[in-house]
């Protein structure tokens, strides 16, 4: 019998390696308007777009990133990350950012253009036509349970009206409909 901690773990099917092996067959390159129905897309600096048309992988999210293989690397990025295999490293990092929903600038501070060895994402980087493309997959987040109460279930029977002093809210200023909006504080 598995350890108790494994009993609650969601087991995800792993069709992803097969999709990565055949990734070239699931990509289309063209005008953005022609690829509007793609599962996910990457826009190139020359106006083209790369779209993913692979089958769904239940329990997994997919992301792609593509760059022109012969595109010049901006000098500031060469100074920061080096020129060797730049576009391959860049597209992998971009895919991981998309899958983790993290801005690229935040990723740079944490990982540079690397990919974390302990991450759950899997990817493949390859050349197609004149492009460097990375396709990546990561487990989809588990569904969350909504514990919020509806208005009918709440014990509050009247909406908040008026202003609460900054002192009583730890510095935040709340304003209600009668105060004409929020001046210098957060809107609640």
CSV table of C-alpha atoms in Angstrom, one decimal:
chain,number,residue,atom,x,y,z
A,1,UNK,CA,0.0,0.0,0.0
A,2,UNK,CA,1.4,3.5,-0.8
A,3,UNK,CA,2.3,5.9,2.0
A,4,UNK,CA,-0.7,7.9,3.2
A,5,UNK,CA,0.7,11.1,1.6
A,6,UNK,CA,0.4,9.5,-1.8
A,7,UNK,CA,-3.2,8.5,-1.4
A,8,UNK,CA,-4.5,12.1,-1.8
A,9,UNK,CA,-2.2,12.9,-4.8
A,10,UNK,CA,-4.0,13.3,-8.1
A,11,UNK,CA,-2.4,10.9,-10.6
A,12,UNK,CA,-2.1,12.6,-14.0
A,13,UNK,CA,-2.0,10.7,-17.3
A,14,UNK,CA,1.3,11.3,-19.1
A,15,UNK,CA,0.5,11.6,-22.8
A,16,UNK,CA,2.9,14.5,-22.9
A,17,UNK,CA,6.2,12.8,-23.9
A,18,UNK,CA,4.5,11.5,-27.0
A,19,UNK,CA,3.2,15.0,-27.9
A,20,UNK,CA,6.7,16.4,-27.4
A,21,UNK,CA,8.3,13.7,-29.7
A,22,UNK,CA,5.8,14.6,-32.4
A,23,UNK,CA,5.7,18.4,-31.7
A,24,UNK,CA,6.6,19.5,-35.2
A,25,UNK,CA,3.4,17.8,-36.5
A,26,UNK,CA,1.3,19.9,-34.2
A,27,UNK,CA,2.7,23.3,-35.1
A,28,UNK,CA,1.6,25.7,-37.8
A,29,UNK,CA,3.4,28.9,-39.0
A,30,UNK,CA,1.5,31.7,-40.6
A,31,UNK,CA,-0.3,35.0,-40.1
A,32,UNK,CA,-1.8,35.6,-36.7
A,33,UNK,CA,-5.3,35.9,-38.1
A,34,UNK,CA,-5.0,32.5,-39.8
A,35,UNK,CA,-3.9,30.9,-36.5
A,36,UNK,CA,-6.5,32.5,-34.2
A,37,UNK,CA,-8.0,29.0,-33.4
A,38,UNK,CA,-4.6,27.6,-32.1
A,39,UNK,CA,-4.5,26.2,-28.6
A,40,UNK,CA,-1.6,28.6,-27.8
A,41,UNK,CA,0.5,30.9,-30.0
A,42,UNK,CA,3.9,32.7,-30.1
A,43,UNK,CA,4.3,35.9,-32.1
A,44,UNK,CA,7.5,36.5,-34.0
A,45,UNK,CA,9.3,39.8,-34.6
A,46,UNK,CA,8.7,39.6,-38.4
A,47,UNK,CA,4.9,39.5,-38.0
A,48,UNK,CA,4.4,35.7,-38.3
A,49,UNK,CA,2.9,33.5,-35.7
A,50,UNK,CA,3.5,29.9,-34.5
A,51,UNK,CA,0.4,28.0,-33.3
A,52,UNK,CA,0.0,24.8,-31.4
A,53,UNK,CA,-2.6,22.4,-32.7
A,54,UNK,CA,-1.9,19.3,-30.7
A,55,UNK,CA,-4.6,17.3,-29.0
A,56,UNK,CA,-5.6,18.2,-25.4
A,57,UNK,CA,-3.7,16.6,-22.6
A,58,UNK,CA,-6.1,16.4,-19.6
A,59,UNK,CA,-4.5,17.7,-16.5
A,60,UNK,CA,-1.7,19.5,-18.3
A,61,UNK,CA,-1.1,23.1,-19.6
A,62,UNK,CA,0.8,23.8,-22.8
A,63,UNK,CA,2.9,26.7,-23.8
A,64,UNK,CA,5.1,27.5,-26.8
A,65,UNK,CA,7.6,30.1,-27.7
A,66,UNK,CA,9.4,30.7,-31.0
A,67,UNK,CA,12.1,33.0,-32.2
A,68,UNK,CA,13.8,33.4,-35.6
A,69,UNK,CA,17.1,31.4,-35.4
A,70,UNK,CA,19.0,34.1,-37.3
A,71,UNK,CA,17.6,37.1,-35.3
A,72,UNK,CA,20.3,39.3,-33.8
A,73,UNK,CA,20.5,39.0,-30.0
A,74,UNK,CA,20.2,42.4,-28.3
A,75,UNK,CA,23.6,43.4,-27.0
A,76,UNK,CA,22.3,44.0,-23.5
A,77,UNK,CA,21.1,40.4,-23.3
A,78,UNK,CA,24.3,39.1,-24.7
A,79,UNK,CA,26.2,40.9,-21.9
A,80,UNK,CA,23.9,39.5,-19.3
A,81,UNK,CA,23.4,35.9,-20.5
A,82,UNK,CA,26.0,35.2,-23.2
A,83,UNK,CA,25.4,34.5,-26.9
A,84,UNK,CA,25.9,30.7,-26.9
A,85,UNK,CA,22.5,28.9,-27.7
A,86,UNK,CA,20.8,32.1,-26.8
A,87,UNK,CA,17.5,31.6,-28.6
A,88,UNK,CA,17.1,28.0,-27.4
A,89,UNK,CA,17.7,29.1,-23.8
A,90,UNK,CA,15.4,32.1,-24.3
A,91,UNK,CA,12.5,30.1,-25.7
A,92,UNK,CA,12.8,27.5,-22.9
A,93,UNK,CA,12.7,30.2,-20.3
A,94,UNK,CA,9.8,31.9,-22.0
A,95,UNK,CA,7.8,28.6,-22.0
A,96,UNK,CA,8.5,28.1,-18.3
A,97,UNK,CA,7.4,31.7,-17.6
A,98,UNK,CA,4.2,31.1,-19.4
A,99,UNK,CA,3.5,27.8,-17.7
A,100,UNK,CA,4.4,29.2,-14.2
A,101,UNK,CA,2.5,32.5,-15.0
A,102,UNK,CA,5.6,34.5,-14.0
A,103,UNK,CA,6.9,37.6,-15.8
A,104,UNK,CA,10.2,37.1,-17.6
A,105,UNK,CA,12.0,39.8,-15.5
A,106,UNK,CA,11.1,37.9,-12.3
A,107,UNK,CA,12.3,34.7,-13.9
A,108,UNK,CA,15.6,36.3,-14.8
A,109,UNK,CA,16.3,37.2,-11.2
A,110,UNK,CA,15.5,33.6,-10.0
A,111,UNK,CA,16.9,31.4,-12.8
A,112,UNK,CA,18.6,33.6,-15.5
A,113,UNK,CA,17.8,31.8,-18.8
A,114,UNK,CA,18.0,28.5,-17.1
A,115,UNK,CA,15.2,26.1,-16.1
A,116,UNK,CA,14.8,24.7,-12.6
A,117,UNK,CA,15.9,21.1,-12.3
A,118,UNK,CA,13.2,20.5,-9.6
A,119,UNK,CA,10.4,21.9,-11.6
A,120,UNK,CA,7.4,19.9,-12.9
A,121,UNK,CA,7.5,21.3,-16.4
A,122,UNK,CA,8.8,19.2,-19.3
A,123,UNK,CA,9.8,20.6,-22.7
A,124,UNK,CA,11.4,20.1,-26.0
A,125,UNK,CA,13.4,22.7,-28.0
A,126,UNK,CA,14.0,22.1,-31.7
A,127,UNK,CA,14.4,23.9,-35.0
A,128,UNK,CA,11.6,24.1,-37.6
A,129,UNK,CA,11.9,26.1,-40.8
A,130,UNK,CA,14.0,29.2,-39.8
A,131,UNK,CA,12.9,29.1,-36.2
A,132,UNK,CA,13.9,27.9,-32.7
A,133,UNK,CA,10.8,26.6,-31.0
A,134,UNK,CA,10.2,25.3,-27.5
A,135,UNK,CA,7.0,23.4,-26.6
A,136,UNK,CA,6.5,22.9,-22.8
A,137,UNK,CA,3.9,21.2,-20.6
A,138,UNK,CA,3.3,21.5,-16.9
A,139,UNK,CA,0.6,19.9,-14.7
A,140,UNK,CA,-2.5,22.1,-14.5
A,141,UNK,CA,-3.2,23.4,-11.0
A,142,UNK,CA,-5.6,21.3,-9.0
A,143,UNK,CA,-9.1,22.8,-8.9
A,144,UNK,CA,-9.6,25.0,-5.8
A,145,UNK,CA,-12.6,24.8,-3.6
A,146,UNK,CA,-14.5,28.0,-3.3
A,147,UNK,CA,-15.1,28.7,0.3
A,148,UNK,CA,-16.5,32.2,-0.1
A,149,UNK,CA,-20.0,32.9,1.2
A,150,UNK,CA,-22.6,34.3,-1.1
A,151,UNK,CA,-24.3,37.5,-0.1
A,152,UNK,CA,-27.3,35.6,1.0
A,153,UNK,CA,-25.2,33.3,3.2
A,154,UNK,CA,-23.3,36.2,4.8
A,155,UNK,CA,-24.3,37.5,8.2
A,156,UNK,CA,-23.8,41.1,7.0
A,157,UNK,CA,-27.2,42.4,6.1
A,158,UNK,CA,-26.3,46.0,5.1
A,159,UNK,CA,-23.6,47.1,2.8
A,160,UNK,CA,-20.7,49.1,4.2
A,161,UNK,CA,-21.3,52.9,3.9
A,162,UNK,CA,-18.9,55.6,5.0
A,163,UNK,CA,-15.3,55.9,5.9
A,164,UNK,CA,-13.2,54.0,8.3
A,165,UNK,CA,-10.2,55.8,9.7
A,166,UNK,CA,-6.7,54.8,8.6
A,167,UNK,CA,-5.8,54.2,12.2
A,168,UNK,CA,-8.5,51.5,12.7
A,169,UNK,CA,-7.5,49.7,9.4
A,170,UNK,CA,-3.8,49.6,9.8
A,171,UNK,CA,-3.2,52.5,7.4
A,172,UNK,CA,-5.6,51.5,4.6
A,173,UNK,CA,-8.4,54.0,3.9
A,174,UNK,CA,-11.7,52.5,3.0
A,175,UNK,CA,-14.4,54.5,1.4
A,176,UNK,CA,-18.0,53.6,0.7
A,177,UNK,CA,-20.5,55.0,-1.8
A,178,UNK,CA,-21.4,58.0,0.3
A,179,UNK,CA,-17.8,59.3,0.5
A,180,UNK,CA,-17.4,59.9,-3.3
A,181,UNK,CA,-14.7,57.4,-3.9
A,182,UNK,CA,-11.2,56.7,-2.5
A,183,UNK,CA,-8.7,59.4,-2.1
A,184,UNK,CA,-5.2,58.3,-1.4
A,185,UNK,CA,-6.1,54.8,-0.3
A,186,UNK,CA,-7.3,51.5,-1.7
A,187,UNK,CA,-10.8,51.0,-3.1
A,188,UNK,CA,-12.6,48.2,-1.2
